[in-house]
PDB file of C-alpha atoms in Angstrom:
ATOM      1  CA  UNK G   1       0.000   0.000   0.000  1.00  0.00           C
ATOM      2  CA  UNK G   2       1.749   3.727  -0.849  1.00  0.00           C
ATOM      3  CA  UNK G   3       0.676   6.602   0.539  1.00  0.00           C
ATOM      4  CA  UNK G   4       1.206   9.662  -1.106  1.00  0.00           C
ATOM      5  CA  UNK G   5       0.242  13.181   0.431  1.00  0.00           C
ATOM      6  CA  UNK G   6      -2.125  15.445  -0.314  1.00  0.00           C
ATOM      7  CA  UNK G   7      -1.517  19.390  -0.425  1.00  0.00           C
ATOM      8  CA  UNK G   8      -3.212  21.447   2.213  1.00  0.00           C
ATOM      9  CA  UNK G   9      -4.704  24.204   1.095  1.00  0.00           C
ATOM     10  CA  UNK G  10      -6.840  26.673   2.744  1.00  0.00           C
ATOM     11  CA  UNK G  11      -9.644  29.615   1.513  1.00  0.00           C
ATOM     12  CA  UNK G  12      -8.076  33.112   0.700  1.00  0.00           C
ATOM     13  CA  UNK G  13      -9.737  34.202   3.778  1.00  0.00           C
ATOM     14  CA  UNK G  14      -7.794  32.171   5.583  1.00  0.00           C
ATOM     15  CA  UNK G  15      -4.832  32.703   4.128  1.00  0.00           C
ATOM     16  CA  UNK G  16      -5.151  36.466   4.578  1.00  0.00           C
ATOM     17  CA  UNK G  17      -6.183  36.485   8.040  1.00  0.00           C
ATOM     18  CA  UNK G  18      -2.644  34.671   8.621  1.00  0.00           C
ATOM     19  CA  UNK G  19      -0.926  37.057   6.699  1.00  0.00           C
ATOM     20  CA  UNK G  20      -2.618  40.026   8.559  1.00  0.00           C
ATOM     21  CA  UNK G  21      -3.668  41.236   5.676  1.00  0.00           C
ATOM     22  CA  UNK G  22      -7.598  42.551   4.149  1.00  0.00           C
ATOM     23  CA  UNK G  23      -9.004  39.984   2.206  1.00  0.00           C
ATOM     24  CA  UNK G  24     -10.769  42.485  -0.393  1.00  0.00           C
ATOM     25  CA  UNK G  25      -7.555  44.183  -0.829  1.00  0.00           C
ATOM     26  CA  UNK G  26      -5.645  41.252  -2.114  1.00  0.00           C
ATOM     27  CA  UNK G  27      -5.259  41.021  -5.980  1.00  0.00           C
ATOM     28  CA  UNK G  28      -8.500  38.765  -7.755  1.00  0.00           C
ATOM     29  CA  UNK G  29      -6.153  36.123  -8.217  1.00  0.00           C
ATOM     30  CA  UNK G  30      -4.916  35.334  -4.394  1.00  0.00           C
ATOM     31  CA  UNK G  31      -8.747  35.772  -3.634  1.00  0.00           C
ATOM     32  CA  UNK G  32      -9.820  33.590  -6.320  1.00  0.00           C
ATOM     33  CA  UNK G  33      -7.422  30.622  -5.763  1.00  0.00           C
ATOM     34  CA  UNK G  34      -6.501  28.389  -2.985  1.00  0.00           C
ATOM     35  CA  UNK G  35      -3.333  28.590  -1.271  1.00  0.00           C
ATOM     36  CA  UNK G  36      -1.192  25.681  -0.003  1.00  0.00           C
ATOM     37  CA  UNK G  37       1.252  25.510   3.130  1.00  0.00           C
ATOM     38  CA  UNK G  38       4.216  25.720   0.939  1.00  0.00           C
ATOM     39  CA  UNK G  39       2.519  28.794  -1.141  1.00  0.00           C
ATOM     40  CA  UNK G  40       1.885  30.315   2.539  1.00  0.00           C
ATOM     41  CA  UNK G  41       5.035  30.043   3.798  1.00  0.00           C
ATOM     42  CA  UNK G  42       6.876  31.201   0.500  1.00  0.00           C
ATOM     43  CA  UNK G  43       4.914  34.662   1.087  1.00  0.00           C
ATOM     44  CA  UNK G  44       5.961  34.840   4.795  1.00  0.00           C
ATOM     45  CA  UNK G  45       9.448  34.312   3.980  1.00  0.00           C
ATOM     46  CA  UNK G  46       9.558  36.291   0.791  1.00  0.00           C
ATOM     47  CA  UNK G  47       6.516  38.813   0.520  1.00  0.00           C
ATOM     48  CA  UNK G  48       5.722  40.010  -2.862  1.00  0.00           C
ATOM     49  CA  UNK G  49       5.087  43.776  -3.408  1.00  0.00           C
ATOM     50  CA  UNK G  50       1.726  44.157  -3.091  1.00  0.00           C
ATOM     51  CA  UNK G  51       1.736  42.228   0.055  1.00  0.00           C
ATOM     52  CA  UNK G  52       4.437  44.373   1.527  1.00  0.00           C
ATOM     53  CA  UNK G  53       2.018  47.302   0.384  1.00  0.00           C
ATOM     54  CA  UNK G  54      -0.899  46.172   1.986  1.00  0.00           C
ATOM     55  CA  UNK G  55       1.048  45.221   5.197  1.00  0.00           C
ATOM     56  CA  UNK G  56       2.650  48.917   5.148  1.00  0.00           C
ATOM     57  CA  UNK G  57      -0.311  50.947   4.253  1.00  0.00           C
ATOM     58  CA  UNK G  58      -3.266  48.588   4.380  1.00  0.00           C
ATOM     59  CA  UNK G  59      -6.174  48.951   4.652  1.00  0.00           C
ATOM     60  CA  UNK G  60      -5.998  46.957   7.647  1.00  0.00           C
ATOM     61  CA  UNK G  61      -8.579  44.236   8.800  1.00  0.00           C
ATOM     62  CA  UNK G  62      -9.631  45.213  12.169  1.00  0.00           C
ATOM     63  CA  UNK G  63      -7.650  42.813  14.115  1.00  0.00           C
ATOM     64  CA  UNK G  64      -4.709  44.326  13.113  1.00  0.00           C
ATOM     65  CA  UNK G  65      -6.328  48.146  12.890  1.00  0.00           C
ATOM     66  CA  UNK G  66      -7.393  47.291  16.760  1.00  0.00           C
ATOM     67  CA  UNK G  67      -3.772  46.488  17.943  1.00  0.00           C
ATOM     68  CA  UNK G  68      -2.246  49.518  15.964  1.00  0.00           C
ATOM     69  CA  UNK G  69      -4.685  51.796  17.903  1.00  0.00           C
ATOM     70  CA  UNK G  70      -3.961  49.628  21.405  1.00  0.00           C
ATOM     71  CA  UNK G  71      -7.818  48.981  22.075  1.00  0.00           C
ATOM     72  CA  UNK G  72      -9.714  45.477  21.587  1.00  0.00           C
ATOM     73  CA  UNK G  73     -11.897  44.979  18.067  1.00  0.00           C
ATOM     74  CA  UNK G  74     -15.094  45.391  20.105  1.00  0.00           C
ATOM     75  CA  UNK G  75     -13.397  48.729  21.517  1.00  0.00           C
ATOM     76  CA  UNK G  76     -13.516  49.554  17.784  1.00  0.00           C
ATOM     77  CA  UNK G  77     -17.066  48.396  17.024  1.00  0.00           C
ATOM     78  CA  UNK G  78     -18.085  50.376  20.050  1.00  0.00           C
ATOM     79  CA  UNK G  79     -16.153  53.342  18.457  1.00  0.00           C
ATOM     80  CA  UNK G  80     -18.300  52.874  15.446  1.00  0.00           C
ATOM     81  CA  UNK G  81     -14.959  51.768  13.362  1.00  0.00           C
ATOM     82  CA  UNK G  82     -16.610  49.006  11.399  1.00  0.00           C
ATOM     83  CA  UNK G  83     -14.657  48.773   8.219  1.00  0.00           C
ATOM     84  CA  UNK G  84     -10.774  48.442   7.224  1.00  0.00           C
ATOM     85  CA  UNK G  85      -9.152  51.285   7.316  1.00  0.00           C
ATOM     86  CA  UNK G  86      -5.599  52.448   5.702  1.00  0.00           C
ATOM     87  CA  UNK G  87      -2.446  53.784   7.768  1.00  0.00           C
ATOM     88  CA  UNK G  88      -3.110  56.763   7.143  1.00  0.00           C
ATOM     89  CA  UNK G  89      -6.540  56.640   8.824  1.00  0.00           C
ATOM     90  CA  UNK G  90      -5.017  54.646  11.926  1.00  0.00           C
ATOM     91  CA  UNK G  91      -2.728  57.550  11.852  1.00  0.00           C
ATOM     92  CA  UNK G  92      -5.638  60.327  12.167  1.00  0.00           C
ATOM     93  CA  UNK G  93      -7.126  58.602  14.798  1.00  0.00           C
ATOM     94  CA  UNK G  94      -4.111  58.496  16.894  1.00  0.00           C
ATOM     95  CA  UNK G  95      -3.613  62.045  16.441  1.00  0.00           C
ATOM     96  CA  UNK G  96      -7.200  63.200  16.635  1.00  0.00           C
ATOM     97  CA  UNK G  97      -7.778  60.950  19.634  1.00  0.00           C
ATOM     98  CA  UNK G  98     -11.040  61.029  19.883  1.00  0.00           C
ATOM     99  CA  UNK G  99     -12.807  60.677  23.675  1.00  0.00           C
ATOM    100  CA  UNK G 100     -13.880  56.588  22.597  1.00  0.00           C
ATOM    101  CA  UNK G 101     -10.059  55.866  21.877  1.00  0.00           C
ATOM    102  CA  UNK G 102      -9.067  57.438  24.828  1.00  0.00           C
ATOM    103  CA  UNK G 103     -11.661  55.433  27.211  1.00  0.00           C
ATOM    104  CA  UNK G 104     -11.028  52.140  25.082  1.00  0.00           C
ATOM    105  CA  UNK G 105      -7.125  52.358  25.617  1.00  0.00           C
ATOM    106  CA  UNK G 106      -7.878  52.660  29.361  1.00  0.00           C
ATOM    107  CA  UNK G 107     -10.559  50.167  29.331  1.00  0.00           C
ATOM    108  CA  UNK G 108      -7.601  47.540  27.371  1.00  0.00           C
ATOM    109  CA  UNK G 109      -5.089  48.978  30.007  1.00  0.00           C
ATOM    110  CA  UNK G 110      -7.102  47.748  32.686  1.00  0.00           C
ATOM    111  CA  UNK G 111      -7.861  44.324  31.407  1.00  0.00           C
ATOM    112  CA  UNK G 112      -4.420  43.447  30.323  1.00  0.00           C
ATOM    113  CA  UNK G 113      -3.438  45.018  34.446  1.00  0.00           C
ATOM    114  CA  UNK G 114      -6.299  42.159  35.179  1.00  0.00           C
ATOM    115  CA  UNK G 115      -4.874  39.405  32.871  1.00  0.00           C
ATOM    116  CA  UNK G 116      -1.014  39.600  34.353  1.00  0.00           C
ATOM    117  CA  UNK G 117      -2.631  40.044  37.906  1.00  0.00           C
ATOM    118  CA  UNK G 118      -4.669  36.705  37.730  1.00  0.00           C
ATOM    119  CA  UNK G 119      -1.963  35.124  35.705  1.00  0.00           C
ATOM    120  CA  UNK G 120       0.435  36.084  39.094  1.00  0.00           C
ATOM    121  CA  UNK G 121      -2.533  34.958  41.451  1.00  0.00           C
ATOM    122  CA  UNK G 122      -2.281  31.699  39.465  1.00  0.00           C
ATOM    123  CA  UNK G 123       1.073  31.175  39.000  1.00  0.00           C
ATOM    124  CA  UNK G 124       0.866  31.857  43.111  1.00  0.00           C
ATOM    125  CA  UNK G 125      -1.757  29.373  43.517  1.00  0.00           C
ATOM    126  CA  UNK G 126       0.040  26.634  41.540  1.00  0.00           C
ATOM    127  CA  UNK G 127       3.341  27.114  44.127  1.00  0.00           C
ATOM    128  CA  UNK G 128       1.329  26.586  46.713  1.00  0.00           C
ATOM    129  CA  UNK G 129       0.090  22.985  45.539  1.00  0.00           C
ATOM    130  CA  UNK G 130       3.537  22.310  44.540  1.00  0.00           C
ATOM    131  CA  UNK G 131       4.993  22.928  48.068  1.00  0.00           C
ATOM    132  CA  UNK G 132       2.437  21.243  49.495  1.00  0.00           C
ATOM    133  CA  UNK G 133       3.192  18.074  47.209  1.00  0.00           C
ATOM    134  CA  UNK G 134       6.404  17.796  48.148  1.00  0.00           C
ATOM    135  CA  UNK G 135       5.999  17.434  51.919  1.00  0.00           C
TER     136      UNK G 135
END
């Protein structure tokens, strides 16, 4: 019996989300196709142009438009920022710095504060059950 291996592919959605790139900004024939593993990786290691384009100037899905303005992607939604948006935009916004960006930076402030201070309290926690383990 021979076994032989089939290419993984994935959709261009996919694809693009792993890239951090916008799917409707991609040329017709990345969102068209399928791309393998080894067609993934060859773009990772060696970008083309337009992908180093996007990735400069965008526009940006909001994943990545969320961490360049330091808030969460339902910070954004609740900022009424519902679409991609270019660089340039992400650029305004910091400047501008409108009163929603301002609470939703403090609002991710305090939850990443939370995250390390349970993460501590757990870390703490799992000492404890160690030590008492070893007696």
């Amino acid at each position: 019996m021979t076994s032989h291996q089939t290419t993984q592919t994935m959709k261009p959605a996919t694809a693009a989300k792993k890239l951090g790139v916008y799917l409707e900004a991609t040329p017709a024939e990345f969102q068209e196709g399928v791309v393998s593993r080894s067609e993934l990786s060859a773009l990772q290691a060696d970008p083309p142009e337009w992908l180093v384009e996007l990735r400069r100037n965008g526009p940006h899905p909001r994943p990545v438009v969320a961490a360049k303005l330091g808030v969460s992607i339902s910070g954004l939604a609740r900022g009424g920022v519902t679409e991609a948006l270019t660089t340039e935009q992400i650029e305004a916004l910091k400047q501008e710095l409108p009163e929603w960006l301002e609470k939703e930076r403090a609002t991710q402030a305090e939850v990443r504060k939370e995250t390390v201070r349970i993460k501590e309290k757990n870390k703490e926690k799992e000492k404890g059950k160690d030590a008492k383990g070893d007696a």
